[in-house]
mmCIF file of N, CA, C and O in Angstrom:
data_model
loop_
_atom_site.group_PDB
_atom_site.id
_atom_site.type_symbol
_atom_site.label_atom_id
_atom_site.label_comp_id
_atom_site.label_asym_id
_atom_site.label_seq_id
_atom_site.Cartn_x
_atom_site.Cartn_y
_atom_site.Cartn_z
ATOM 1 N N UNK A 84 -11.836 -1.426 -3.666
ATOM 2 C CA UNK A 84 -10.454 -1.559 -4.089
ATOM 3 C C UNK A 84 -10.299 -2.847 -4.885
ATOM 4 O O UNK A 84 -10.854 -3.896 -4.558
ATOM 5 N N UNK A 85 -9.550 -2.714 -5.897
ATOM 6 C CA UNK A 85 -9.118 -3.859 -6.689
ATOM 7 C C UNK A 85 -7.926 -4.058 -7.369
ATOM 8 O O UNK A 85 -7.278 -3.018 -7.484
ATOM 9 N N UNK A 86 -7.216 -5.441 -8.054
ATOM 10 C CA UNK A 86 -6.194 -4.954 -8.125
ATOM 11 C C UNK A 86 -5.720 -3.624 -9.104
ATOM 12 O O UNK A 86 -6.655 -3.161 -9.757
ATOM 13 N N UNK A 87 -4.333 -2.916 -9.301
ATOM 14 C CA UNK A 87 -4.126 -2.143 -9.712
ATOM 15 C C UNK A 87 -4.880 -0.381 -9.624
ATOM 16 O O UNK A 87 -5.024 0.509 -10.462
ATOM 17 N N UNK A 88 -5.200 -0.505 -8.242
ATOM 18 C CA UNK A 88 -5.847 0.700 -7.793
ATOM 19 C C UNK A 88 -4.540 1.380 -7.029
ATOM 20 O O UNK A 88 -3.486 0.848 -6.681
ATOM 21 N N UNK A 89 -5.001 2.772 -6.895
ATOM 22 C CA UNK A 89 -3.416 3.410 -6.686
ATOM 23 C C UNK A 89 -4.603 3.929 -5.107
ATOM 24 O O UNK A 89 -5.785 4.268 -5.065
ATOM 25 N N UNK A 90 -3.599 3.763 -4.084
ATOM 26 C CA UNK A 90 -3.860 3.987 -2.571
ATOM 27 C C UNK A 90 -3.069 4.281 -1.906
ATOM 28 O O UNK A 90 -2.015 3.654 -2.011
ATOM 29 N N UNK A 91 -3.157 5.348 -0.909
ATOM 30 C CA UNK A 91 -2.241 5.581 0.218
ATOM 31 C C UNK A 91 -2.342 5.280 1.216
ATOM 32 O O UNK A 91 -3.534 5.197 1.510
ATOM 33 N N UNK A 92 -1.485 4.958 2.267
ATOM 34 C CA UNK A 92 -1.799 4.596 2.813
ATOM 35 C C UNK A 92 -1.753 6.193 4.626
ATOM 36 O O UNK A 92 -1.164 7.250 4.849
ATOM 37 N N UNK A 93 -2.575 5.476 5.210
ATOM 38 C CA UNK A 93 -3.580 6.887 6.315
ATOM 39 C C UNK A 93 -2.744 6.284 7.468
ATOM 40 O O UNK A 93 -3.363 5.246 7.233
ATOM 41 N N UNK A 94 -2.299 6.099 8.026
ATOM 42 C CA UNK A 94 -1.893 5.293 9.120
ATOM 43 C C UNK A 94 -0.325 5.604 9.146
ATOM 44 O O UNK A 94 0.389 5.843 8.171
ATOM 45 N N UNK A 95 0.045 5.543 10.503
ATOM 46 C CA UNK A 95 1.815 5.434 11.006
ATOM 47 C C UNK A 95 1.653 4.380 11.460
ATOM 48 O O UNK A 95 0.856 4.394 12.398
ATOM 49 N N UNK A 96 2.223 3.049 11.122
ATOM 50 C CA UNK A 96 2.800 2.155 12.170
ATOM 51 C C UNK A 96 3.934 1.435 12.075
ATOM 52 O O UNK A 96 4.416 1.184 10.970
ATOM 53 N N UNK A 97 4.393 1.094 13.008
ATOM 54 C CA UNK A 97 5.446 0.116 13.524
ATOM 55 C C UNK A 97 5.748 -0.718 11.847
ATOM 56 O O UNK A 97 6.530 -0.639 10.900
ATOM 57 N N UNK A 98 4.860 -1.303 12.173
ATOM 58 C CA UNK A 98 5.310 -3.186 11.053
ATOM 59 C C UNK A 98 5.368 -2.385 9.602
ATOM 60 O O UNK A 98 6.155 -2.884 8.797
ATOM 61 N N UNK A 99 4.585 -1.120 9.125
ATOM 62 C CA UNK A 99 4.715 -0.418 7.704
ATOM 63 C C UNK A 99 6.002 0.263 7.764
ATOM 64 O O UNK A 99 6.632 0.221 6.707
ATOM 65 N N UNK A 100 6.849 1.214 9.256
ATOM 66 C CA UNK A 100 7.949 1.577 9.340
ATOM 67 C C UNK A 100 9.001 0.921 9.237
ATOM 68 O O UNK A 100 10.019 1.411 8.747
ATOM 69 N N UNK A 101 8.947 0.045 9.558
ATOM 70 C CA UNK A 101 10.286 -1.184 9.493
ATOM 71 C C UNK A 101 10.527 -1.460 8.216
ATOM 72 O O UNK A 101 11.635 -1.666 7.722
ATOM 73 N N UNK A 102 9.559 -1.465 7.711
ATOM 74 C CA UNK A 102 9.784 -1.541 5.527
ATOM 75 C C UNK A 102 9.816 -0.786 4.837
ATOM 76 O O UNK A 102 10.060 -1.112 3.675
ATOM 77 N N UNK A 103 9.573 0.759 5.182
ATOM 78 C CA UNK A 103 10.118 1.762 5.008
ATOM 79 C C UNK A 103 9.218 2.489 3.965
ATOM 80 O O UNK A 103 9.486 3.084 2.921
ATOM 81 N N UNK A 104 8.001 2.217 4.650
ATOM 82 C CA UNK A 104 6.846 2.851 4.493
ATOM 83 C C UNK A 104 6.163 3.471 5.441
ATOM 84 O O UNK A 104 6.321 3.108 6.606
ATOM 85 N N UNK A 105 5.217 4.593 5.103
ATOM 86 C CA UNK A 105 5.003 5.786 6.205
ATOM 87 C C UNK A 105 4.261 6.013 5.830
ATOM 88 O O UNK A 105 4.059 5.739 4.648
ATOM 89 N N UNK A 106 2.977 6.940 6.900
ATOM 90 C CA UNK A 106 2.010 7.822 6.432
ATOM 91 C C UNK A 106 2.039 8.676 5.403
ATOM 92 O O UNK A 106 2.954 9.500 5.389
ATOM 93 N N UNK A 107 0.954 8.673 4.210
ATOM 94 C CA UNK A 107 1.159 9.498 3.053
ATOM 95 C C UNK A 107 1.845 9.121 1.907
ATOM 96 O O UNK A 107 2.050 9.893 0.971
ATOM 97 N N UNK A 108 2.275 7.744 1.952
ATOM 98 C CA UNK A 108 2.985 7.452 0.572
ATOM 99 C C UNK A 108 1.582 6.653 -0.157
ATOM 100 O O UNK A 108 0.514 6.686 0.455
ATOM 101 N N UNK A 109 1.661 6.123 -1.163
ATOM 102 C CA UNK A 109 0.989 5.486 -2.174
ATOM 103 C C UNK A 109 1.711 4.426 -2.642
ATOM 104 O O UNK A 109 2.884 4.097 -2.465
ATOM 105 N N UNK A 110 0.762 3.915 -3.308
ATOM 106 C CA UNK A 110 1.535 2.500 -3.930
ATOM 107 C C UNK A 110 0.191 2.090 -4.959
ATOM 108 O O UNK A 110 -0.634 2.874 -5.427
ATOM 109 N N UNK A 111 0.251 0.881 -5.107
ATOM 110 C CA UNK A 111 -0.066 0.276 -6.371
ATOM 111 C C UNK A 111 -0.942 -1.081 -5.794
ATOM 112 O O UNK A 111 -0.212 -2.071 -5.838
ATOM 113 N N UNK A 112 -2.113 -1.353 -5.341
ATOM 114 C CA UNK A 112 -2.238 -2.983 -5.247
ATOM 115 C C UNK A 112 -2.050 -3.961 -6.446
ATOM 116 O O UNK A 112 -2.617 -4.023 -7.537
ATOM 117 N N UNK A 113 -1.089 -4.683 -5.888
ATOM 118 C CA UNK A 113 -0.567 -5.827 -7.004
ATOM 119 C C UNK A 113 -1.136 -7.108 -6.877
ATOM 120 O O UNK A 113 -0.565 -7.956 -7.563
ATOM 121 N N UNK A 114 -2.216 -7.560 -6.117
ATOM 122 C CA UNK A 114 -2.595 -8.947 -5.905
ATOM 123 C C UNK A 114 -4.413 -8.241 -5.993
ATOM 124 O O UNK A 114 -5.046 -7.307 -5.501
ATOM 125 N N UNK A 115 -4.673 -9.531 -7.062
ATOM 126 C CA UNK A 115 -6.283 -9.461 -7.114
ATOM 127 C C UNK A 115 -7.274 -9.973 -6.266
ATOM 128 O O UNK A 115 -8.486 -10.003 -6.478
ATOM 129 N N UNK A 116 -6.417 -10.530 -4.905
ATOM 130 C CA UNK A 116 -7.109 -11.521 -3.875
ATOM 131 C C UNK A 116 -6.983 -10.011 -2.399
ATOM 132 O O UNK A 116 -6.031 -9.252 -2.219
ATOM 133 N N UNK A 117 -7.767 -10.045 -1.939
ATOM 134 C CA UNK A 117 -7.785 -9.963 -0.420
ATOM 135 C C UNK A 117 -7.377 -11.020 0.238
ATOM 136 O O UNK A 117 -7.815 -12.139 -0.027
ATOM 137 N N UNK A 118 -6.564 -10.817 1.097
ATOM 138 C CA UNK A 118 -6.588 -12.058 2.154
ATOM 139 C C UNK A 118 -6.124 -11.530 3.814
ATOM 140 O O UNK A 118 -5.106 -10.965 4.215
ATOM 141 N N UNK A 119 -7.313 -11.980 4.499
ATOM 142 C CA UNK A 119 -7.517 -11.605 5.730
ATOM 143 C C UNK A 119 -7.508 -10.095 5.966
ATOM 144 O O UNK A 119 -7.012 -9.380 6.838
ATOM 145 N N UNK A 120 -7.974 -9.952 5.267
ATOM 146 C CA UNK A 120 -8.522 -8.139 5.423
ATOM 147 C C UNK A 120 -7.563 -7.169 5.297
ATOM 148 O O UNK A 120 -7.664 -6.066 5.833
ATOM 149 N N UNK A 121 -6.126 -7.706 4.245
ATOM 150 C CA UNK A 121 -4.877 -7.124 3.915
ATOM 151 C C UNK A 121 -5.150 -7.007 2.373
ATOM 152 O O UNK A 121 -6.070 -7.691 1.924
ATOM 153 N N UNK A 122 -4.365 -6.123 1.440
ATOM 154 C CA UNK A 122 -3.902 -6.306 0.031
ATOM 155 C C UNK A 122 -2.692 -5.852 0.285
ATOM 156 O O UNK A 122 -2.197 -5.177 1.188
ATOM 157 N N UNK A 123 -2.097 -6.622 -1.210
ATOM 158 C CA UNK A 123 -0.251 -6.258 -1.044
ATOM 159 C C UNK A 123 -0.372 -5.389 -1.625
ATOM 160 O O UNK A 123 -1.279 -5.314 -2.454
ATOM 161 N N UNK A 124 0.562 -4.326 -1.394
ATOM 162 C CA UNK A 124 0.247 -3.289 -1.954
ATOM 163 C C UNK A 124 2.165 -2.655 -2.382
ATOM 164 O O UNK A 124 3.071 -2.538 -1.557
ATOM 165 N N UNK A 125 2.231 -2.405 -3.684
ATOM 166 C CA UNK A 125 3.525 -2.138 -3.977
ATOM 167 C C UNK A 125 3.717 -0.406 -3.756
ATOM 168 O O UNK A 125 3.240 0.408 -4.547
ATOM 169 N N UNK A 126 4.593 0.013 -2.396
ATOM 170 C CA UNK A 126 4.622 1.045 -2.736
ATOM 171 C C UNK A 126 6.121 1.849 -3.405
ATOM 172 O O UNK A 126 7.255 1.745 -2.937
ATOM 173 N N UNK A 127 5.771 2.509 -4.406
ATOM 174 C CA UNK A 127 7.345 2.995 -5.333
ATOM 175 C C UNK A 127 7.573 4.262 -4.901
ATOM 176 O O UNK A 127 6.957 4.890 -4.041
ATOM 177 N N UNK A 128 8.798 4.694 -5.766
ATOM 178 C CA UNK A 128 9.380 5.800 -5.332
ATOM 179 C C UNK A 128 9.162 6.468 -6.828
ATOM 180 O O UNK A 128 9.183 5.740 -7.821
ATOM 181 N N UNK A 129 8.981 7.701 -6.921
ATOM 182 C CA UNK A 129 8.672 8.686 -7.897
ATOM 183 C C UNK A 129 10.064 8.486 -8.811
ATOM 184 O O UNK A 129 11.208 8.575 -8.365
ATOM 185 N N UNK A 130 9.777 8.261 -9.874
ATOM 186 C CA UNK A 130 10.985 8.619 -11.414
ATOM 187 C C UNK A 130 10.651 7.276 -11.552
ATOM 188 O O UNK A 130 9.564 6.698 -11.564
ATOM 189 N N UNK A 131 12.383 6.698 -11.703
ATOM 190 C CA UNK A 131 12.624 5.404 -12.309
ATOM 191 C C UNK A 131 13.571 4.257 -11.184
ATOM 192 O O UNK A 131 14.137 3.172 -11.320
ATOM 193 N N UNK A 132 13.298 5.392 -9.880
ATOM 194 C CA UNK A 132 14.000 4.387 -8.687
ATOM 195 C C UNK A 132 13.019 3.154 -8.188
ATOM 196 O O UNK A 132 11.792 3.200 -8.266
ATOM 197 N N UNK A 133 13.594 2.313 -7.789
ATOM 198 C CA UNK A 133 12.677 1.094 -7.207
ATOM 199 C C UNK A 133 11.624 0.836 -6.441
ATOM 200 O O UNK A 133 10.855 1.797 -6.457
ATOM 201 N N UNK A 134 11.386 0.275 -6.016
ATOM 202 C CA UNK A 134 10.001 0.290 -5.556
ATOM 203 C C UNK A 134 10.413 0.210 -4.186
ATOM 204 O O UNK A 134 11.296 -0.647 -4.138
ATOM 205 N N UNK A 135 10.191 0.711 -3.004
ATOM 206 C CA UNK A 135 10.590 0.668 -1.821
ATOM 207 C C UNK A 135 10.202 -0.533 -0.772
ATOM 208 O O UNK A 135 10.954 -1.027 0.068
ATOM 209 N N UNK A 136 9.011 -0.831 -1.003
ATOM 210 C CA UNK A 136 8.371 -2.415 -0.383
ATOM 211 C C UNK A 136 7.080 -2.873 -0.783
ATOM 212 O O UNK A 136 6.186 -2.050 -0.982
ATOM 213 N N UNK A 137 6.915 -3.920 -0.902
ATOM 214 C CA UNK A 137 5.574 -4.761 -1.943
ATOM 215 C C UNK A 137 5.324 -5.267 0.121
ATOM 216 O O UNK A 137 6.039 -5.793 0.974
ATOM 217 N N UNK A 138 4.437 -4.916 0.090
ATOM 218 C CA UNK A 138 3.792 -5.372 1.610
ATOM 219 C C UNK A 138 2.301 -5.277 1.819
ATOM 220 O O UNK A 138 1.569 -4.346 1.485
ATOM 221 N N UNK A 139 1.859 -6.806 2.648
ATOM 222 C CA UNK A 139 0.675 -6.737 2.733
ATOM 223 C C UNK A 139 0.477 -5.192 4.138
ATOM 224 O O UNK A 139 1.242 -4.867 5.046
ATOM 225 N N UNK A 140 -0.812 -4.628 3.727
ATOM 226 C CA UNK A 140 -1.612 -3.030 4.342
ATOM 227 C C UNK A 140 -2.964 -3.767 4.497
ATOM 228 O O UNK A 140 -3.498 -4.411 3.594
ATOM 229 N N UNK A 141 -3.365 -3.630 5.519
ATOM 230 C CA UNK A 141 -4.433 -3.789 6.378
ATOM 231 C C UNK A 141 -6.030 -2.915 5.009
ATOM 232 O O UNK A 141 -5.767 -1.850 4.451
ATOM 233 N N UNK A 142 -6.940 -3.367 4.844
ATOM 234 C CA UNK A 142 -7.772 -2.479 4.107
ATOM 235 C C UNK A 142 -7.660 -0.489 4.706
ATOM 236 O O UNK A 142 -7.342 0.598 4.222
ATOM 237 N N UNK A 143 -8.237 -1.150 6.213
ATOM 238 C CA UNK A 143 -8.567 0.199 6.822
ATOM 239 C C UNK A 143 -7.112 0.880 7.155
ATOM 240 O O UNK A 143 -6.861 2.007 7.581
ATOM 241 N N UNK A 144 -6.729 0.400 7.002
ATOM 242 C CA UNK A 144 -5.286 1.620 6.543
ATOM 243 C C UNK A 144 -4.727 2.305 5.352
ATOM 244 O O UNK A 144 -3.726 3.008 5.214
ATOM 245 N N UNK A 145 -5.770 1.856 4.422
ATOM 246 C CA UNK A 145 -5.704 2.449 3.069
ATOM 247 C C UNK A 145 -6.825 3.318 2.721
ATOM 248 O O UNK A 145 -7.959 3.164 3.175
ATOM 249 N N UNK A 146 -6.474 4.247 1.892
ATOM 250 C CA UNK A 146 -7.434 5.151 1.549
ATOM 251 C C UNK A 146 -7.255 4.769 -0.623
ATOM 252 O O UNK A 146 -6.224 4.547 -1.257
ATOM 253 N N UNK A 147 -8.579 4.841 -1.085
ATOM 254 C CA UNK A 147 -8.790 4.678 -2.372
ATOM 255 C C UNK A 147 -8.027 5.906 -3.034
ATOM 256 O O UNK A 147 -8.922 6.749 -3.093
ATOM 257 N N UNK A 148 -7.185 6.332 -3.423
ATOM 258 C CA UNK A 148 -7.023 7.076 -4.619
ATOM 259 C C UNK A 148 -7.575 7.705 -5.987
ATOM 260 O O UNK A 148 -7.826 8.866 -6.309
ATOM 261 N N UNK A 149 -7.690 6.147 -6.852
ATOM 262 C CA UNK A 149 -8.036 5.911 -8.116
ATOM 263 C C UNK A 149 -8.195 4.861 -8.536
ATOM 264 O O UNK A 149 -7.114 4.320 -8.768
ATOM 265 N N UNK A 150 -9.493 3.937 -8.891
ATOM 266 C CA UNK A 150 -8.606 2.520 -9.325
ATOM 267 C C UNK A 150 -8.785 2.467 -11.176
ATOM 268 O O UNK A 150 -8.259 1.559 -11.821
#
């Protein structure tokens, strides 16, 4: 994974629900650093609505897409 790779994320939890992210959405990594075994990862909403939450995701809770 690197930045600007498109990933979903595999996982339900707590701290991704509270930001209003869920199993099966995707997003965007926006930071070219790892840090502590997280990337931030922007995930949006389909069209031209906003982006729903830019939040650091654990690696192993992400699955590669495309980068």
């Amino acid at each position: 994974m690197k930045e600007c790779s498109r990933v979903k994320l595999i996982v339900e939890k707590e701290k991704y629900a509270r930001e209003g992210v869920h199993k099966g959405m995707d997003g965007i990594i926006c930071d070219p650093r790892k840090i502590d075994g997280c990337w931030l990862v922007s995930f949006d909403q389909y069209g031209d609505l906003p982006e729903i939450a830019c939040i650091a995701v654990k690696e192993d809770d992400l699955e590669l897409m495309f980068e």
